Amino acid sequence: MKTTADDPAPDAKPTRLRALPSWLITHIAVPAHRLASEAFAATGAARYHYALLAALEEFGPSSQAALGRRCSIDRSYVVGAVNELVEKGYVERVQDAADRRRNTVTITAAGVRQLERLDSALATTQDALLGPLSPAEREQLRGLLERVLDHQAGQ
Amino acid sequence: MKTTADDPAPDAKPTRLRALPSWLITHIAVPAHRLASEAFAATGAARYHYALLAALEEFGPSSQAALGRRCSIDRSYVVGAVNELVEKGYVERVQDAADRRRNTVTITAAGVRQLERLDSALATTQDALLGPLSPAEREQLRGLLERVLDHQAGQ
DNA sequence: CTCATCTCAGTCAGACTGACATTC
DNA sequence: CGAATGTCAGTCGGACTGAGATGA
């Protein structure tokens, strides 16, 4: 007897939710975060290491505050993450002579190598995340997401 | 003097991050979540109300466990959310006569009206989230996200 | 004086876990 | 017995806040 809706495809999602970009995004964010964390852990990296190394490699030596702004990371976390990176020899932290409030953080050669290791670990991750999407579709998705993020950053 | 990378566009994001779908998604998820929460609050709804009402409207009366599966909500939260919806008169909860472990939850006429209010509140939200994307691009994005989510659900 | 930087301590909501009684 | 349901308690890492010391 079919009094309740328990029988058919017990985990079918309501079409209203599937039609809602914000719902799709917040739910995809969960595996996206998990996959990235696993890739980091497997490469001996932690939470914000990749973003920090990427910013240092691209923009050169920076203060911790600037790093935080560039990577959308709170300055409180930058402290700890830079500590870890220093300990592993991936960055150097020296007090800025011109502005002695600041620490100038610089990526090392070992840091660049670690960044490249993380690059390839993350490439695998993106495959697992995007699954059946073709390269063209992935780029399409990436471009659309980039525009959405830019719009939000401009708010 | 330009010894550090603090000067140019102080919040420019590293291209490595912008190239990473998982980074884009997890960062867009933050405003997406915030915008939806605000829309819910403004309509007198809370956390999971929309998903639950949508599932009930589409699939008919369901047990709380089935609701949780359909909406990807832990059954612990379903309890509280259904309590709130009952209190507001948007759903009814009665013990299932055939299986007395279960509560059968049914949406009311007032619940359908509330669902429609939430529909239009969320439509505004999607505009704020997706900003400059054309309708065709939004549908393209939505379709790609849907395929990614389906792939993750199948994992 | 005001502001930015770095650092650490504390807070706080949200996601998850475990346990339990009930019923199939 | 094992499995599912509804319910409630507790736990736990992650995001955020505030304050304080230093210096521009």
Coordinates of C-alpha atoms (C1' of nucleotides) in Angstrom, one line a residue:
Chain A
M1 CA 0.0 0.0 0.0
K2 CA 1.4 3.3 -1.1
T3 CA 0.3 5.9 1.5
T4 CA 3.7 7.5 1.9
A5 CA 6.3 8.6 -0.6
D6 CA 9.0 6.3 0.7
D7 CA 9.1 3.8 -2.1
P8 CA 10.4 5.4 -5.3
A9 CA 14.1 6.2 -5.5
P10 CA 14.4 6.9 -1.8
D11 CA 17.0 9.5 -2.3
A12 CA 15.6 11.5 -5.2
K13 CA 16.2 15.2 -4.7
P14 CA 13.3 17.6 -5.1
T15 CA 13.4 19.4 -8.5
R16 CA 13.1 22.7 -6.7
L17 CA 16.4 22.2 -5.0
R18 CA 18.1 20.9 -8.2
A19 CA 16.9 24.0 -9.9
L20 CA 18.5 26.3 -7.4
P21 CA 22.2 27.2 -8.2
S22 CA 22.8 28.2 -4.6
W23 CA 21.7 24.9 -3.3
L24 CA 23.8 23.0 -5.9
I25 CA 26.8 25.1 -5.0
T26 CA 26.6 24.7 -1.3
H27 CA 26.2 21.0 -1.6
I28 CA 29.0 20.5 -4.1
A29 CA 31.2 22.6 -1.8
V30 CA 31.2 19.7 0.7
P31 CA 33.0 17.1 -1.5
A32 CA 35.1 19.8 -3.0
H33 CA 36.4 20.7 0.4
R34 CA 36.9 17.2 1.4
L35 CA 38.7 16.2 -1.8
A36 CA 41.1 19.1 -1.5
S37 CA 41.8 18.4 2.2
E38 CA 42.6 14.8 1.4
A39 CA 44.9 15.8 -1.4
F40 CA 46.7 18.3 1.0
A41 CA 47.0 15.8 3.8
A42 CA 48.4 13.2 1.4
T43 CA 51.1 15.7 0.3
G44 CA 52.0 16.6 3.9
A45 CA 50.3 20.0 3.6
A46 CA 47.6 21.6 5.7
R47 CA 44.7 23.9 5.4
Y48 CA 46.0 27.1 3.8
H49 CA 49.4 26.0 2.6
Y50 CA 48.5 25.9 -1.1
A51 CA 46.9 29.3 -1.3
L52 CA 49.7 30.9 0.6
L53 CA 52.5 29.3 -1.5
A54 CA 50.6 30.2 -4.7
A55 CA 50.3 33.8 -3.7
L56 CA 53.9 34.0 -2.7
E57 CA 55.0 32.4 -5.9
E58 CA 52.9 34.6 -8.1
F59 CA 53.2 38.0 -6.4
G60 CA 56.6 37.7 -4.6
P61 CA 57.4 38.4 -1.0
S62 CA 54.5 39.8 1.0
S63 CA 53.5 40.8 4.5
Q64 CA 51.2 38.4 6.3
A65 CA 48.3 40.9 6.1
A66 CA 48.6 41.1 2.4
L67 CA 48.8 37.4 2.1
G68 CA 45.6 37.1 4.1
R69 CA 43.8 39.6 1.8
R70 CA 45.0 37.9 -1.3
C71 CA 44.0 34.4 -0.2
S72 CA 40.8 35.4 1.6
I73 CA 42.2 34.1 4.8
D74 CA 41.8 35.7 8.2
R75 CA 45.1 37.1 9.5
S76 CA 44.7 35.0 12.6
Y77 CA 45.1 31.8 10.5
V78 CA 48.0 33.2 8.5
V79 CA 50.1 33.3 11.6
G80 CA 49.7 29.6 12.3
A81 CA 50.0 28.5 8.6
V82 CA 53.1 30.5 8.1
N83 CA 54.6 29.0 11.2
E84 CA 54.1 25.6 9.7
L85 CA 55.5 26.6 6.4
V86 CA 58.6 28.0 8.1
E87 CA 59.0 24.9 10.0
K88 CA 59.0 22.8 6.9
G89 CA 61.4 25.1 5.1
Y90 CA 58.9 26.2 2.4
V91 CA 58.9 29.9 3.3
E92 CA 61.1 32.3 5.2
R93 CA 59.9 35.0 7.5
V94 CA 62.0 38.0 8.3
Q95 CA 61.1 41.3 9.9
D96 CA 60.7 44.1 7.4
A97 CA 63.5 46.7 7.9
A98 CA 61.5 49.5 6.5
D99 CA 58.3 48.8 8.4
R100 CA 59.1 46.9 11.5
R101 CA 55.5 46.0 12.2
R102 CA 55.6 43.7 9.3
N103 CA 57.0 40.2 8.6
T104 CA 58.1 39.8 5.0
V105 CA 57.3 36.2 3.9
T106 CA 59.3 34.7 1.0
I107 CA 58.9 31.4 -0.7
T108 CA 61.9 29.1 -0.8
A109 CA 63.1 26.8 -3.6
A110 CA 61.7 23.9 -1.5
G111 CA 58.5 25.8 -1.2
V112 CA 58.2 26.1 -5.0
R113 CA 58.7 22.3 -5.3
Q114 CA 56.0 21.7 -2.7
L115 CA 53.7 24.0 -4.6
E116 CA 54.3 22.0 -7.8
R117 CA 53.6 18.7 -5.9
L118 CA 50.3 20.3 -4.6
D119 CA 49.5 21.4 -8.2
S120 CA 49.5 17.8 -9.4
A121 CA 47.7 16.4 -6.4
L122 CA 45.0 19.0 -6.9
A123 CA 44.7 18.2 -10.6
T124 CA 43.8 14.6 -9.6
T125 CA 41.3 16.1 -7.2
Q126 CA 39.6 18.1 -9.8
D127 CA 39.1 15.0 -11.9
A128 CA 37.4 13.3 -9.0
L129 CA 35.2 16.3 -8.4
L130 CA 34.2 17.1 -11.9
G131 CA 33.9 13.5 -13.0
P132 CA 32.2 13.1 -16.4
L133 CA 32.6 16.7 -17.6
S134 CA 34.6 17.1 -20.7
P135 CA 37.6 19.5 -20.8
A136 CA 35.6 22.1 -22.6
E137 CA 32.8 21.8 -20.1
R138 CA 35.2 22.1 -17.2
E139 CA 36.6 25.3 -18.6
Q140 CA 33.1 26.6 -19.2
L141 CA 32.1 25.8 -15.6
R142 CA 35.3 27.4 -14.4
G143 CA 34.8 30.5 -16.3
L144 CA 31.2 30.9 -15.1
L145 CA 32.2 30.4 -11.5
E146 CA 35.0 32.9 -11.9
R147 CA 32.6 35.5 -13.1
V148 CA 30.2 34.8 -10.2
L149 CA 33.0 35.0 -7.7
D150 CA 34.2 38.3 -9.2
H151 CA 30.7 39.7 -8.9
Q152 CA 30.5 38.7 -5.3
A153 CA 33.9 40.2 -4.5
G154 CA 32.7 43.4 -6.0
Q155 CA 29.7 43.5 -3.7
Chain B
M1 CA 60.1 51.7 -2.5
K2 CA 58.7 48.4 -3.8
T3 CA 60.3 45.6 -1.9
T4 CA 57.1 43.7 -1.2
A5 CA 54.1 42.8 -3.2
D6 CA 51.7 44.9 -1.2
D7 CA 51.1 47.7 -3.7
P8 CA 49.3 46.4 -6.8
A9 CA 45.6 45.7 -6.4
P10 CA 46.0 44.6 -2.8
D11 CA 43.3 41.9 -3.0
A12 CA 44.1 40.3 -6.3
K13 CA 43.7 36.5 -6.1
P14 CA 46.4 34.2 -7.3
T15 CA 45.7 32.8 -10.7
R16 CA 46.3 29.3 -9.5
L17 CA 43.3 29.6 -7.1
R18 CA 41.1 31.2 -9.8
A19 CA 41.9 28.2 -12.0
L20 CA 40.8 25.7 -9.4
P21 CA 37.1 24.8 -9.6
S22 CA 37.1 23.4 -6.1
W23 CA 38.5 26.7 -4.7
L24 CA 36.0 28.7 -6.7
I25 CA 33.1 26.6 -5.5
T26 CA 34.0 26.6 -1.9
H27 CA 34.4 30.3 -1.9
I28 CA 31.1 31.0 -3.8
A29 CA 29.4 28.7 -1.3
V30 CA 29.9 31.3 1.4
P31 CA 27.8 34.2 -0.1
A32 CA 25.4 31.6 -1.6
H33 CA 24.7 30.3 1.9
R34 CA 24.5 33.8 3.4
L35 CA 22.1 35.0 0.7
A36 CA 19.8 32.0 1.1
S37 CA 19.8 32.4 4.9
E38 CA 18.9 36.0 4.6
A39 CA 16.1 35.3 2.2
F40 CA 14.8 32.6 4.6
A41 CA 15.0 34.9 7.6
A42 CA 13.2 37.7 5.8
T43 CA 10.3 35.3 5.0
G44 CA 10.1 33.9 8.6
A45 CA 11.6 30.6 7.7
A46 CA 14.7 28.9 9.1
R47 CA 17.5 26.6 8.0
Y48 CA 15.9 23.6 6.4
H49 CA 12.3 24.7 5.9
Y50 CA 12.5 25.3 2.2
A51 CA 14.0 21.9 1.4
L52 CA 11.5 20.0 3.6
L53 CA 8.5 21.9 2.2
A54 CA 9.7 21.3 -1.4
A55 CA 10.2 17.6 -0.8
L56 CA 6.7 17.3 0.7
E57 CA 5.1 19.2 -2.0
E58 CA 6.7 17.2 -4.8
F59 CA 6.7 13.7 -3.3
G60 CA 3.8 13.8 -1.0
P61 CA 3.6 12.8 2.7
S62 CA 6.8 11.1 3.9
S63 CA 8.4 9.8 7.0
Q64 CA 11.0 12.0 8.6
A65 CA 13.8 9.6 7.7
A66 CA 12.8 9.7 4.0
L67 CA 12.6 13.5 4.2
G68 CA 16.2 13.6 5.5
R69 CA 17.5 11.4 2.7
R70 CA 15.7 13.4 0.1
C71 CA 17.0 16.7 1.3
S72 CA 20.4 15.5 2.4
I73 CA 19.6 16.5 5.9
D74 CA 20.6 14.5 9.0
R75 CA 17.6 13.0 10.7
S76 CA 18.6 14.8 13.9
Y77 CA 17.9 18.1 12.3
V78 CA 14.7 17.0 10.7
V79 CA 13.2 16.6 14.1
G80 CA 13.7 20.2 15.1
A81 CA 12.8 21.6 11.7
V82 CA 9.5 19.6 11.6
N83 CA 8.7 20.8 15.1
E84 CA 9.0 24.4 13.8
L85 CA 7.0 23.8 10.7
V86 CA 4.3 22.1 12.7
E87 CA 4.2 25.1 15.1
K88 CA 3.7 27.4 12.2
G89 CA 1.0 25.3 10.7
Y90 CA 2.9 24.5 7.5
V91 CA 3.0 20.7 8.0
E92 CA 1.1 18.1 10.0
R93 CA 2.8 15.2 11.8
V94 CA 0.8 12.1 12.6
Q95 CA 2.0 8.7 13.7
D96 CA 1.8 6.2 10.9
A97 CA -0.8 3.5 11.7
A98 CA 0.9 0.8 9.5
D99 CA 4.4 1.3 10.9
R100 CA 4.2 2.9 14.3
R101 CA 7.9 3.8 14.4
R102 CA 7.2 6.4 11.8
N103 CA 5.7 9.9 11.7
T104 CA 4.0 10.8 8.5
V105 CA 4.6 14.4 7.7
T106 CA 2.2 16.2 5.3
I107 CA 2.3 19.7 3.9
T108 CA -0.7 21.9 4.6
A109 CA -2.3 24.6 2.3
A110 CA -0.5 27.2 4.4
G111 CA 2.7 25.3 3.9
V112 CA 2.2 25.4 0.1
R113 CA 1.7 29.2 0.3
Q114 CA 4.8 29.6 2.4
L115 CA 6.7 27.5 -0.1
E116 CA 5.7 29.8 -2.9
R117 CA 6.7 32.8 -0.9
L118 CA 10.1 31.2 -0.4
D119 CA 10.3 30.5 -4.1
S120 CA 10.1 34.1 -5.0
A121 CA 12.4 35.2 -2.2
L122 CA 14.9 32.7 -3.5
A123 CA 14.5 33.9 -7.1
T124 CA 15.7 37.3 -6.0
T125 CA 18.6 35.6 -4.1
Q126 CA 19.8 33.8 -7.3
D127 CA 19.9 37.2 -9.1
A128 CA 22.1 38.6 -6.4
L129 CA 24.3 35.5 -6.5
L130 CA 24.7 35.1 -10.2
G131 CA 24.8 38.8 -11.0
P132 CA 25.9 39.5 -14.5
L133 CA 25.2 36.0 -16.0
S134 CA 22.6 35.9 -18.7
P135 CA 19.7 33.6 -18.4
A136 CA 21.3 31.2 -20.8
E137 CA 24.6 31.2 -18.9
R138 CA 22.7 30.6 -15.6
E139 CA 21.0 27.6 -17.1
Q140 CA 24.4 26.4 -18.5
L141 CA 25.9 26.8 -15.0
R142 CA 23.0 25.1 -13.3
G143 CA 23.2 22.1 -15.7
L144 CA 26.9 21.7 -15.2
L145 CA 26.5 21.9 -11.4
E146 CA 23.7 19.4 -11.5
R147 CA 25.9 16.9 -13.4
V148 CA 28.7 17.4 -10.9
L149 CA 26.4 16.9 -8.0
D150 CA 25.0 13.7 -9.6
H151 CA 28.5 12.4 -10.0
Q152 CA 29.3 13.0 -6.4
A153 CA 26.1 11.4 -5.2
G154 CA 27.0 8.4 -7.2
Q155 CA 30.4 8.1 -5.5
Chain C
dC1 C1' 46.1 60.2 18.1
dT2 C1' 44.8 57.1 14.7
dC3 C1' 45.7 53.4 12.1
dA4 C1' 47.9 48.9 10.5
dT5 C1' 50.2 44.8 11.8
dC6 C1' 51.0 40.5 14.2
dT7 C1' 49.7 37.4 17.7
dC8 C1' 47.0 34.9 20.9
dA9 C1' 42.9 33.9 23.6
dG10 C1' 38.1 33.1 23.7
dT11 C1' 33.6 32.6 21.6
dC12 C1' 30.0 30.5 18.9
dA13 C1' 27.1 28.5 15.7
dG14 C1' 26.9 24.2 12.7
dA15 C1' 28.0 19.5 11.4
dC16 C1' 28.5 15.3 13.2
dT17 C1' 28.2 11.1 16.8
dG18 C1' 26.4 8.1 20.1
dA19 C1' 23.1 6.4 22.6
dC20 C1' 18.5 5.1 23.7
dA21 C1' 13.7 3.4 23.3
dT22 C1' 10.4 1.7 20.1
dT23 C1' 8.8 -1.0 16.4
dC24 C1' 9.3 -3.8 12.3
Chain D
dC1 C1' 18.1 -11.4 16.5
dG2 C1' 19.3 -7.4 13.2
dA3 C1' 17.7 -3.1 11.1
dA4 C1' 15.1 1.2 10.9
dT5 C1' 12.9 5.2 13.1
dG6 C1' 12.5 9.3 16.0
dT7 C1' 14.6 11.8 19.7
dC8 C1' 18.0 13.9 22.5
dA9 C1' 22.6 14.6 24.4
dG10 C1' 27.3 15.5 23.7
dT11 C1' 31.4 16.4 20.9
dC12 C1' 34.4 18.7 17.7
dG13 C1' 36.8 21.3 14.3
dG14 C1' 36.4 25.8 11.8
dA15 C1' 35.0 30.6 11.3
dC16 C1' 34.9 34.6 13.7
dT17 C1' 35.9 38.4 17.7
dG18 C1' 38.5 41.0 20.9
dA19 C1' 42.3 42.5 23.1
dG20 C1' 47.0 43.8 23.5
dA21 C1' 51.7 45.0 22.1
dT22 C1' 54.4 47.2 18.7
dG23 C1' 55.2 50.6 15.4
dA24 C1' 54.1 54.0 11.2

